[in-house]
Amino acid sequence: MTGSRTEAAGAARTFALPRGTGRTAARIAALTACQAATMVGFGLLITGPARGLWPLTAEDTVNERLEQARTGTLTALSSVASEAGNTLTVVAITLLTCLGLLLIPRLPMWRQAIFLAVAVSLQSLVFLAVTESVDRHRPEVDRLDASPPTSSYTSGHTGAATALYAGLAVLVLSKVRGPWRKVVGGLLLLLPLLVGAARLYRGMHHPTDVLGGLTNGGLSLLIVGRALLVDRSVTAAPTADRAPAAPAAEERPPGTTAVILNPTVSDAPDRDELRRTLERHGHRDPVFLETTADDPGAGQTARAVREGATLVVVCGGDGTVRTVADALAGSDVPLAVVPCGTGNLLARNLDLPLSPVAALDAALGGAPHRIDLAAVEGDGLAATRFAAMAGAGLDAAMMEHADPRAKAALGWPAYALAGIGTLRTPRMRVTIRLDGSPAFRRTARMVLVANVAAVQGGVTLLPAARPDDGLLDLLVLDPRGMGGWYRAVRTLLRGRATPSRPSTVRTPVPEGDGHKVPVEFFTFRRAELTFDTPQSRELDGDPVGPGRHLTAEVRPGALTVMLPSREK
């Protein structure tokens, strides 16, 4: 029965519509109807009472002069520009862009994807309604393209190009950082004008037809953008397993809510959405504290606790989360994790949504829960704590070689690309001592100390690892040859049955036999790793410099985090 209820709740959660969907859809539909009526009215005006008035009387002259000015080069260029507004081109670019906005791990932007798809679609619907209502012949010049069976008014190519490329310009200017965003945005805004000019040059439309297309596409963007990007009346849907609504602000204990925010992975719109989500759960007037290159979160967190914060929200990547978690360790102040980075390992393993607003909404609708941290130190590495994983060898080399631009564009797949170039990383020799037991030797491509089980892409590297069991896990990876890599990958992808937790570490296989095993797992409370030569090292995805020593010890229940409530 419990399984059935859980499946039913999961199904309900999967198909639940975001709040405000119906109301927003009705408003968009009403405004689009007004848009269509306006465009039809303008078309009937230029084909009826106003057709004998200037400047409409000069349109034929414009088309004739453009015909006389044709050259081979201009004709070729106009063909390219015209294709940018072609139906197949617009549909393909819209589809690929929306899929990218939804599927690229670091990007998931459902609101922006819906904005672009709906704006392009509504422009097309209005265009069809207008061409059915207004009958206007195409210019009496030599037309360079086959005439479609639609009215000359409005220019469908120009309208579609306006909705698509101007919509992309809106997304670039609002979501992308850096000085080049204005250049890219300007070029995108220029494309609809070039498409319109090409349609005039090729004799396919009158000037007012092109103006109508620009207006049609622009109105669609304005209507949809206002509803989805400005008013934002559509918000994340409540889930079936979420706790009852949070109490009002006056019912909460006195204190403040501090948001530790990495400005390199979030911007003003993100901050506004987080503020609205906090206020919806009764956290009024949250204090936003930005991290800096000199202080990636520790000082801001200490200040927040010192000033009486009763909740700390961290918005950043794994490095920011680790720094804030380290600063909160041992306190009773709960932490809400808002994933805004590339890997988001802790959020993935806490079953939080990877959308920042959805993650915060789920966490605030849940309850506090204590999880473990791992205290770590080594040569050239100041004593600190990590929440997810630390390692040396292949994984650390991948972190070091991952291109920041690829990470920003692709998310975690950038690590996979970096891994291709690090597969030839030399095998290392390491001495391992677990919980005071006799030390043993291993060769390895990678050693990984973990407080959690899964990494990016849904791969579970250490199936027995749990963030709240008072233990840590060690993975030793040492494949040899193609057969060894095949066995290692099969083991890691297949996982292993979760064993019952032993009270002490299991006895390691002797080195003479152990080197034949491509993957080994160990469970411990304290591990001391000593490498024969300096190795690349990483903590929660951040390279920390090469070294020969790494010591990790579990700190049970050191951190309180807000986790979504789940049906038992």
Coordinates of C-alpha atoms in Angstrom, one line a residue:
M1 CA 0.0 0.0 0.0
T2 CA 2.8 2.4 0.8
G3 CA 4.5 1.7 -2.5
S4 CA 1.2 2.4 -4.3
R5 CA 0.7 5.7 -2.4
T6 CA 4.2 6.7 -3.2
E7 CA 3.8 5.9 -6.9
A8 CA 0.5 7.7 -7.0
A9 CA 2.1 10.8 -5.4
G10 CA 5.0 10.6 -7.9
A11 CA 2.5 10.5 -10.8
A12 CA 0.6 13.4 -9.4
R13 CA 3.8 15.3 -9.0
T14 CA 4.9 14.6 -12.5
F15 CA 1.7 15.9 -14.1
A16 CA 1.0 18.8 -11.8
L17 CA 0.7 22.1 -13.6
P18 CA 2.5 25.1 -12.2
R19 CA 0.5 27.5 -10.2
G20 CA -1.2 30.3 -12.2
T21 CA -1.0 28.4 -15.5
G22 CA -4.7 28.7 -16.3
R23 CA -5.0 32.3 -15.4
T24 CA -1.9 33.3 -17.3
A25 CA -2.9 31.3 -20.4
A26 CA -6.3 32.9 -20.4
R27 CA -4.7 36.4 -20.2
I28 CA -2.3 35.6 -23.0
A29 CA -5.2 34.2 -25.2
A30 CA -7.3 37.3 -24.6
L31 CA -4.4 39.7 -25.5
T32 CA -3.5 37.6 -28.5
A33 CA -7.1 37.9 -29.7
C34 CA -6.8 41.7 -29.4
Q35 CA -3.5 41.5 -31.3
A36 CA -5.1 39.5 -34.1
A37 CA -8.0 42.0 -34.3
T38 CA -5.6 44.9 -34.4
M39 CA -3.5 43.4 -37.2
V40 CA -6.7 42.5 -39.2
G41 CA -8.0 46.0 -38.7
F42 CA -4.8 47.5 -40.0
G43 CA -4.8 45.2 -43.0
L44 CA -8.4 46.0 -43.9
L45 CA -7.5 49.7 -43.6
I46 CA -4.5 49.6 -46.0
T47 CA -6.4 47.4 -48.5
G48 CA -9.6 49.5 -48.3
P49 CA -10.1 53.2 -47.3
A50 CA -6.4 54.1 -47.0
R51 CA -5.1 52.4 -50.2
G52 CA -5.3 55.7 -52.2
L53 CA -3.4 57.7 -49.5
W54 CA 0.3 58.5 -49.2
P55 CA 2.5 56.7 -48.2
L56 CA 0.6 53.6 -49.4
T57 CA 0.5 55.1 -52.9
A58 CA 4.4 55.2 -53.0
E59 CA 4.8 51.5 -52.1
D60 CA 4.8 50.3 -55.7
T61 CA 7.6 52.7 -56.5
V62 CA 9.7 51.3 -53.7
N63 CA 9.3 47.8 -55.0
E64 CA 10.1 48.8 -58.6
R65 CA 13.2 50.6 -57.6
L66 CA 14.4 47.7 -55.5
E67 CA 13.8 45.5 -58.6
Q68 CA 16.0 47.8 -60.7
A69 CA 18.8 47.8 -58.1
R70 CA 19.2 44.0 -58.1
T71 CA 22.7 42.6 -58.6
G72 CA 24.1 39.0 -58.4
T73 CA 25.7 39.7 -55.0
L74 CA 22.7 41.3 -53.4
T75 CA 20.5 38.6 -54.7
A76 CA 22.7 35.9 -53.1
L77 CA 22.8 37.8 -49.8
S78 CA 19.1 38.4 -49.8
S79 CA 18.5 34.7 -50.4
V80 CA 20.5 33.9 -47.2
A81 CA 18.7 36.5 -45.2
S82 CA 15.3 35.4 -46.4
E83 CA 16.1 31.8 -45.4
A84 CA 16.7 33.0 -41.8
G85 CA 12.9 33.7 -41.6
N86 CA 11.9 30.5 -43.5
T87 CA 9.4 28.3 -41.6
L88 CA 11.7 25.3 -41.4
T89 CA 14.6 27.4 -40.2
V90 CA 12.5 29.1 -37.5
V91 CA 11.0 25.9 -36.3
A92 CA 14.4 24.1 -36.1
I93 CA 16.1 26.9 -34.3
T94 CA 13.2 27.3 -31.8
L95 CA 13.1 23.6 -31.1
L96 CA 16.9 23.3 -30.6
T97 CA 17.0 26.4 -28.4
C98 CA 14.1 25.2 -26.2
L99 CA 15.6 21.7 -25.8
G100 CA 18.9 23.3 -24.8
L101 CA 17.2 25.6 -22.3
L102 CA 15.5 22.5 -20.8
L103 CA 18.1 19.8 -21.0
I104 CA 21.5 21.4 -20.5
P105 CA 22.2 20.6 -16.8
R106 CA 23.4 24.0 -15.7
L107 CA 20.8 25.9 -17.7
P108 CA 17.4 24.4 -17.0
M109 CA 15.2 27.5 -17.7
W110 CA 11.7 26.3 -18.3
R111 CA 10.2 29.8 -18.1
Q112 CA 12.5 31.1 -20.8
A113 CA 11.9 28.0 -23.1
I114 CA 8.2 28.4 -22.8
F115 CA 8.5 32.2 -23.5
L116 CA 10.3 31.6 -26.8
A117 CA 8.2 28.7 -27.9
V118 CA 4.9 30.4 -27.1
A119 CA 5.9 33.7 -28.7
V120 CA 6.9 32.1 -31.9
S121 CA 3.8 29.9 -32.0
L122 CA 1.3 32.8 -31.2
Q123 CA 2.9 34.9 -33.9
S124 CA 2.3 32.1 -36.4
L125 CA -1.4 31.7 -35.3
V126 CA -2.0 35.5 -35.6
F127 CA -0.3 35.4 -39.1
L128 CA -2.6 32.7 -40.3
A129 CA -5.7 34.5 -38.9
V130 CA -4.6 37.7 -40.6
T131 CA -3.9 36.1 -44.0
E132 CA -7.3 34.4 -43.9
S133 CA -9.0 37.8 -43.2
V134 CA -7.1 40.2 -45.4
D135 CA -6.7 39.6 -49.1
R136 CA -3.8 41.5 -50.5
H137 CA -2.0 40.8 -53.8
R138 CA 1.8 40.7 -53.9
P139 CA 3.8 43.5 -55.6
E140 CA 3.6 43.6 -59.4
V141 CA 7.3 43.0 -59.9
D142 CA 9.5 40.0 -60.8
R143 CA 9.4 37.9 -57.7
L144 CA 12.6 35.9 -56.9
D145 CA 10.8 33.3 -54.8
A146 CA 7.7 31.1 -55.4
S147 CA 4.6 32.9 -54.1
P148 CA 3.0 30.9 -51.3
P149 CA -0.8 30.7 -51.3
T150 CA -1.2 33.3 -48.5
S151 CA -1.9 37.0 -48.6
S152 CA 1.0 39.4 -49.0
Y153 CA -0.1 41.0 -45.7
T154 CA 1.6 40.4 -43.3
S155 CA 5.1 39.1 -44.0
G156 CA 5.3 35.7 -42.3
H157 CA 9.0 35.5 -42.7
T158 CA 9.5 38.9 -41.0
G159 CA 7.0 38.1 -38.2
A160 CA 8.6 34.7 -37.4
A161 CA 12.1 36.2 -37.5
T162 CA 11.0 38.9 -35.1
A163 CA 9.5 36.5 -32.6
L164 CA 12.5 34.2 -32.8
Y165 CA 15.6 36.4 -33.0
A166 CA 14.3 39.3 -30.9
G167 CA 13.2 36.7 -28.4
L168 CA 16.7 35.2 -28.3
A169 CA 18.0 38.8 -27.9
V170 CA 15.8 39.2 -24.8
L171 CA 17.2 36.0 -23.3
V172 CA 20.8 36.9 -24.1
L173 CA 20.5 40.4 -22.7
S174 CA 18.7 39.3 -19.6
K175 CA 20.6 36.0 -18.7
V176 CA 24.1 36.2 -20.2
R177 CA 26.9 38.2 -18.6
G178 CA 29.9 39.9 -20.1
P179 CA 30.4 42.8 -22.4
W180 CA 29.8 40.8 -25.5
R181 CA 26.2 40.1 -24.6
K182 CA 25.2 43.5 -26.0
V183 CA 27.0 42.8 -29.3
V184 CA 25.2 39.4 -29.6
G185 CA 21.9 41.0 -28.6
G186 CA 22.3 43.7 -31.1
L187 CA 23.1 41.3 -33.9
L188 CA 20.0 39.2 -33.1
L189 CA 17.8 42.3 -33.1
L190 CA 19.3 43.2 -36.5
L191 CA 18.3 39.8 -38.1
P192 CA 14.5 40.5 -38.4
L193 CA 15.3 43.8 -40.2
L194 CA 17.6 42.0 -42.6
V195 CA 14.9 39.4 -43.2
G196 CA 12.3 42.2 -43.9
A197 CA 14.7 44.0 -46.2
A198 CA 15.4 40.7 -48.1
R199 CA 11.6 40.1 -48.6
L200 CA 11.2 43.6 -50.0
Y201 CA 14.2 43.2 -52.3
R202 CA 13.0 39.8 -53.6
G203 CA 9.6 41.4 -54.5
M204 CA 7.6 39.3 -52.1
H205 CA 6.0 42.0 -50.0
H206 CA 5.0 45.7 -49.9
P207 CA 6.7 47.8 -47.2
T208 CA 3.6 47.8 -45.0
D209 CA 3.5 44.0 -45.2
V210 CA 7.0 44.0 -43.7
L211 CA 6.0 46.6 -41.1
G212 CA 3.0 44.4 -40.2
G213 CA 5.3 41.4 -39.8
L214 CA 7.6 43.3 -37.4
T215 CA 4.6 44.5 -35.5
N216 CA 3.1 41.1 -35.3
G217 CA 6.2 39.4 -34.0
G218 CA 6.9 42.3 -31.6
L219 CA 3.4 42.2 -30.1
S220 CA 3.7 38.4 -29.5
L221 CA 7.0 38.9 -27.6
L222 CA 5.5 41.7 -25.6
I223 CA 2.4 39.8 -24.5
V224 CA 4.2 36.5 -23.6
G225 CA 7.3 38.2 -22.1
R226 CA 5.1 40.4 -19.9
A227 CA 3.2 37.3 -18.6
L228 CA 6.2 34.9 -18.1
L229 CA 9.3 37.0 -17.6
V230 CA 8.0 40.2 -16.0
D231 CA 4.8 39.4 -14.0
R232 CA 5.9 35.8 -13.4
S233 CA 2.4 34.8 -12.4
V234 CA 3.2 31.1 -13.2
T235 CA 5.2 29.5 -10.3
A236 CA 6.3 26.0 -9.4
A237 CA 3.5 23.5 -8.7
P238 CA 3.1 22.1 -5.2
T239 CA 4.2 18.5 -4.9
A240 CA 2.1 15.8 -3.4
D241 CA 4.8 14.8 -0.8
R242 CA 5.4 18.4 0.4
A243 CA 4.6 19.3 3.9
P244 CA 1.7 21.7 4.7
A245 CA 2.3 25.4 3.9
A246 CA 4.8 27.1 6.1
P247 CA 3.4 29.3 8.9
A248 CA 3.0 33.0 8.4
A249 CA 5.9 35.2 9.3
E250 CA 4.4 36.3 12.6
E251 CA 4.3 32.7 13.7
R252 CA 8.0 32.1 13.1
P253 CA 10.6 32.6 15.8
P254 CA 12.4 36.0 15.6
G255 CA 15.5 36.0 13.4
T256 CA 16.6 36.8 9.9
T257 CA 17.0 34.7 6.8
A258 CA 20.4 35.1 5.1
V259 CA 21.0 34.2 1.5
I260 CA 24.7 33.6 0.6
L261 CA 24.8 34.1 -3.1
N262 CA 27.6 33.6 -5.6
P263 CA 27.1 36.5 -8.1
T264 CA 29.0 34.7 -10.9
V265 CA 26.2 32.0 -11.2
S266 CA 23.1 34.1 -10.4
D267 CA 21.8 37.5 -11.3
A268 CA 19.1 40.0 -10.4
P269 CA 16.1 38.0 -11.8
D270 CA 17.3 34.9 -9.9
R271 CA 17.5 37.0 -6.7
D272 CA 14.0 38.3 -7.2
E273 CA 12.6 34.8 -7.7
L274 CA 14.4 33.6 -4.6
R275 CA 13.0 36.5 -2.6
R276 CA 9.5 35.9 -3.7
T277 CA 9.8 32.2 -2.9
L278 CA 11.2 33.0 0.6
E279 CA 8.4 35.5 1.2
R280 CA 5.8 33.0 0.1
H281 CA 7.0 30.7 2.9
G282 CA 6.9 33.5 5.5
H283 CA 10.6 34.5 5.4
R284 CA 10.2 38.3 5.1
D285 CA 13.0 40.7 4.2
P286 CA 15.8 38.2 3.6
V287 CA 19.3 39.6 3.7
F288 CA 21.4 38.8 0.5
L289 CA 25.2 38.5 1.0
E290 CA 27.4 38.1 -2.1
T291 CA 30.5 36.0 -2.1
T292 CA 33.8 37.4 -3.4
A293 CA 37.0 36.0 -4.8
D294 CA 38.7 36.7 -1.4
D295 CA 35.8 35.4 0.7
P296 CA 33.8 32.6 -1.1
G297 CA 31.2 32.4 1.7
A298 CA 32.8 31.7 5.1
G299 CA 32.9 35.3 6.3
Q300 CA 29.3 36.0 5.0
T301 CA 28.0 32.9 6.8
A302 CA 29.8 33.7 10.1
R303 CA 28.3 37.2 9.9
A304 CA 24.8 35.9 9.3
V305 CA 25.0 33.5 12.3
R306 CA 26.5 36.3 14.4
E307 CA 23.6 38.6 13.6
G308 CA 21.0 36.0 14.5
A309 CA 20.1 34.3 11.3
T310 CA 17.6 31.4 11.9
L311 CA 18.0 30.1 8.3
V312 CA 20.9 30.3 5.8
V313 CA 20.2 29.8 2.1
V314 CA 23.2 29.1 -0.1
C315 CA 22.9 29.8 -3.8
G316 CA 26.0 28.7 -5.8
G317 CA 28.0 25.8 -7.0
D318 CA 29.5 22.9 -5.0
G319 CA 32.5 25.1 -3.9
T320 CA 30.2 27.8 -2.4
V321 CA 28.0 25.1 -0.8
R322 CA 31.0 23.5 0.7
T323 CA 32.4 26.7 2.1
V324 CA 29.1 27.7 3.7
A325 CA 28.5 24.2 5.1
D326 CA 31.9 24.3 6.7
A327 CA 31.2 27.6 8.3
L328 CA 27.8 26.3 9.6
A329 CA 29.2 23.0 10.9
G330 CA 28.3 22.4 14.5
S331 CA 25.6 25.1 14.7
D332 CA 21.9 24.5 14.9
V333 CA 21.2 27.0 12.0
P334 CA 19.6 25.1 9.2
L335 CA 20.9 25.4 5.6
A336 CA 18.8 25.4 2.5
V337 CA 20.8 24.4 -0.6
V338 CA 19.9 26.2 -3.9
P339 CA 21.9 24.5 -6.8
C340 CA 23.3 27.1 -9.1
G341 CA 26.5 25.5 -10.3
T342 CA 27.8 22.9 -12.7
G343 CA 27.9 19.7 -10.6
N344 CA 25.5 20.4 -7.7
L345 CA 26.5 17.1 -6.1
L346 CA 25.0 17.7 -2.7
A347 CA 21.7 18.8 -4.1
R348 CA 21.5 15.8 -6.4
N349 CA 22.2 13.4 -3.5
L350 CA 19.7 15.2 -1.2
D351 CA 17.0 14.6 -3.9
L352 CA 16.5 18.3 -4.4
P353 CA 15.3 19.7 -7.8
L354 CA 18.0 21.2 -9.8
S355 CA 16.0 24.3 -10.7
P356 CA 17.0 26.9 -8.1
V357 CA 13.5 28.2 -7.3
A358 CA 12.0 24.7 -7.2
A359 CA 14.8 23.5 -4.9
L360 CA 14.3 26.4 -2.5
D361 CA 10.5 25.8 -2.6
A362 CA 10.9 22.1 -1.9
A363 CA 13.4 22.7 1.0
L364 CA 11.3 25.4 2.7
G365 CA 8.3 23.1 2.4
G366 CA 10.2 20.4 4.2
A367 CA 11.9 19.9 7.6
P368 CA 15.4 20.2 9.1
H369 CA 17.6 17.0 8.9
R370 CA 21.1 16.4 10.2
I371 CA 23.7 15.1 7.7
D372 CA 27.4 14.2 8.1
L373 CA 30.4 16.2 6.9
A374 CA 33.9 15.1 6.4
A375 CA 36.9 16.8 8.0
V376 CA 39.8 16.8 5.6
E377 CA 43.4 18.0 5.7
G378 CA 46.7 17.4 3.9
D379 CA 50.0 18.9 2.9
G380 CA 49.4 22.4 1.5
L381 CA 45.7 22.0 2.3
A382 CA 44.2 23.9 5.2
A383 CA 41.9 21.9 7.5
T384 CA 38.4 22.2 6.2
R385 CA 35.2 20.1 5.7
F386 CA 33.5 18.8 2.6
A387 CA 29.9 17.7 2.1
A388 CA 30.0 15.4 -1.0
M389 CA 33.3 14.0 -2.2
A390 CA 37.1 14.4 -2.2
G391 CA 39.5 12.6 -4.4
A392 CA 42.9 12.3 -6.0
G393 CA 44.1 11.2 -9.4
L394 CA 41.9 11.0 -12.5
D395 CA 38.8 12.9 -11.1
A396 CA 40.9 15.7 -9.8
A397 CA 42.8 16.0 -13.1
M398 CA 39.4 16.2 -14.9
M399 CA 38.4 19.1 -12.6
E400 CA 41.7 20.9 -13.3
H401 CA 41.4 20.6 -17.1
A402 CA 37.7 21.4 -17.4
D403 CA 37.4 24.6 -19.5
P404 CA 35.4 27.3 -17.6
R405 CA 33.7 28.3 -20.8
A406 CA 32.7 24.8 -21.6
K407 CA 31.4 24.4 -18.0
A408 CA 29.3 27.6 -18.4
A409 CA 27.8 26.4 -21.7
L410 CA 27.4 22.7 -21.2
G411 CA 27.3 22.1 -17.5
W412 CA 28.7 18.8 -16.1
P413 CA 29.3 17.2 -19.6
A414 CA 32.3 19.6 -19.8
Y415 CA 33.9 17.3 -17.2
A416 CA 33.4 14.3 -19.4
L417 CA 35.1 16.1 -22.3
A418 CA 38.0 17.0 -20.0
G419 CA 38.2 13.4 -18.9
I420 CA 39.0 12.3 -22.4
G421 CA 42.3 14.1 -22.2
T422 CA 43.1 12.8 -18.7
L423 CA 42.6 9.1 -19.3
R424 CA 46.3 8.7 -19.8
T425 CA 47.0 10.1 -16.3
P426 CA 49.8 7.9 -14.8
R427 CA 48.8 5.2 -12.3
M428 CA 49.7 6.2 -8.8
R429 CA 50.8 4.2 -5.7
V430 CA 49.1 4.9 -2.5
T431 CA 49.3 3.7 1.1
I432 CA 45.9 3.5 2.8
R433 CA 45.1 3.3 6.5
L434 CA 41.5 3.0 7.6
D435 CA 40.3 3.4 11.2
G436 CA 43.7 2.6 12.7
S437 CA 43.9 -0.8 11.0
P438 CA 47.2 -1.9 9.4
A439 CA 48.1 0.1 6.3
F440 CA 47.9 -1.5 2.9
R441 CA 49.2 -0.6 -0.5
R442 CA 47.4 -0.1 -3.8
T443 CA 48.0 1.2 -7.3
A444 CA 45.2 3.3 -8.6
R445 CA 44.0 5.6 -11.3
M446 CA 41.8 7.4 -8.8
V447 CA 40.8 7.3 -5.2
L448 CA 37.6 8.9 -4.1
V449 CA 36.4 9.6 -0.5
A450 CA 32.7 10.1 -0.4
N451 CA 29.9 11.1 1.9
V452 CA 27.3 10.6 -0.9
A453 CA 26.6 8.0 -3.6
A454 CA 25.9 9.7 -6.9
V455 CA 27.7 12.0 -9.3
Q456 CA 26.6 13.8 -12.4
G457 CA 24.6 12.0 -15.1
G458 CA 22.8 9.9 -12.5
V459 CA 25.9 7.5 -12.1
T460 CA 26.1 6.0 -8.6
L461 CA 29.8 5.5 -7.9
L462 CA 29.4 4.3 -4.2
P463 CA 26.0 2.8 -3.8
A464 CA 26.4 2.2 0.0
A465 CA 27.3 5.8 0.7
R466 CA 24.7 7.8 2.7
P467 CA 25.1 11.4 3.9
D468 CA 23.6 10.7 7.3
D469 CA 24.9 7.3 8.4
G470 CA 28.0 8.4 10.4
L471 CA 30.4 6.8 7.9
L472 CA 32.4 7.6 4.8
D473 CA 33.2 5.4 1.8
L474 CA 36.3 5.0 -0.3
L475 CA 36.5 4.0 -3.9
V476 CA 39.8 2.7 -5.4
L477 CA 39.7 2.6 -9.2
D478 CA 42.5 0.7 -10.9
P479 CA 41.5 -0.8 -14.3
R480 CA 44.2 -2.3 -16.5
G481 CA 43.8 -2.6 -20.2
M482 CA 40.5 -2.5 -22.2
G483 CA 39.2 -5.5 -20.2
G484 CA 39.8 -3.8 -16.9
W485 CA 38.1 -0.6 -18.1
Y486 CA 35.2 -2.6 -19.3
R487 CA 34.8 -4.4 -15.9
A488 CA 35.2 -1.1 -14.0
V489 CA 32.6 0.8 -16.1
R490 CA 30.2 -2.2 -15.9
T491 CA 30.6 -2.3 -12.1
L492 CA 30.1 1.4 -11.7
L493 CA 27.1 1.7 -14.0
R494 CA 25.5 -1.4 -12.6
G495 CA 26.2 -0.6 -9.0
R496 CA 26.3 -3.2 -6.3
A497 CA 23.7 -4.3 -3.8
T498 CA 23.7 -2.0 -0.8
P499 CA 25.3 -3.9 2.0
S500 CA 24.4 -3.7 5.7
R501 CA 26.8 -1.3 7.3
P502 CA 29.6 -3.0 9.2
S503 CA 30.7 -1.7 12.5
T504 CA 34.4 -1.8 11.4
V505 CA 36.0 -1.6 8.0
R506 CA 36.2 -4.9 6.1
T507 CA 39.6 -6.5 5.8
P508 CA 41.3 -5.3 2.5
V509 CA 42.4 -7.8 -0.1
P510 CA 46.2 -8.2 0.0
E511 CA 48.0 -6.1 -2.5
G512 CA 49.1 -9.2 -4.5
D513 CA 45.5 -9.9 -5.4
G514 CA 44.0 -6.5 -5.0
H515 CA 45.7 -5.0 -8.0
K516 CA 43.7 -7.4 -10.2
V517 CA 40.4 -5.9 -9.0
P518 CA 39.5 -2.8 -11.1
V519 CA 37.1 -1.4 -8.5
E520 CA 37.3 -1.7 -4.7
F521 CA 35.0 -0.2 -2.0
F522 CA 35.7 0.4 1.6
T523 CA 33.8 1.9 4.5
F524 CA 35.4 3.8 7.3
R525 CA 35.3 6.6 9.8
R526 CA 38.9 7.9 9.3
A527 CA 41.2 7.4 6.3
E528 CA 44.8 8.3 5.8
L529 CA 46.0 8.3 2.2
T530 CA 49.7 8.8 1.4
F531 CA 50.8 8.9 -2.3
D532 CA 54.3 8.0 -3.4
T533 CA 54.4 11.2 -5.6
P534 CA 52.3 14.4 -5.6
Q535 CA 48.8 13.9 -7.0
S536 CA 46.1 16.2 -8.2
R537 CA 43.4 16.6 -5.5
E538 CA 39.9 18.0 -5.4
L539 CA 37.2 18.8 -2.8
D540 CA 33.6 18.8 -3.9
G541 CA 34.7 19.5 -7.5
D542 CA 37.2 22.3 -6.7
P543 CA 40.9 21.6 -7.4
V544 CA 43.0 22.3 -4.3
G545 CA 46.5 21.7 -5.6
P546 CA 48.7 18.6 -5.8
G547 CA 50.0 16.9 -2.7
R548 CA 51.1 13.6 -1.2
H549 CA 48.8 13.3 1.8
L550 CA 45.0 13.4 2.3
T551 CA 43.3 12.6 5.6
A552 CA 39.5 12.4 5.9
E553 CA 37.4 11.8 9.0
V554 CA 33.6 11.8 9.3
R555 CA 31.8 14.4 11.5
P556 CA 28.4 12.7 12.2
G557 CA 25.4 15.0 12.1
A558 CA 27.6 18.1 11.8
L559 CA 25.2 20.0 9.4
T560 CA 21.5 20.7 9.6
V561 CA 19.9 21.0 6.1
M562 CA 16.3 21.6 5.0
L563 CA 15.0 18.6 3.1
P564 CA 11.8 18.1 1.3
S565 CA 9.2 16.2 3.3
R566 CA 8.5 12.7 2.0
E567 CA 5.6 10.3 2.6
K568 CA 6.7 7.5 4.8

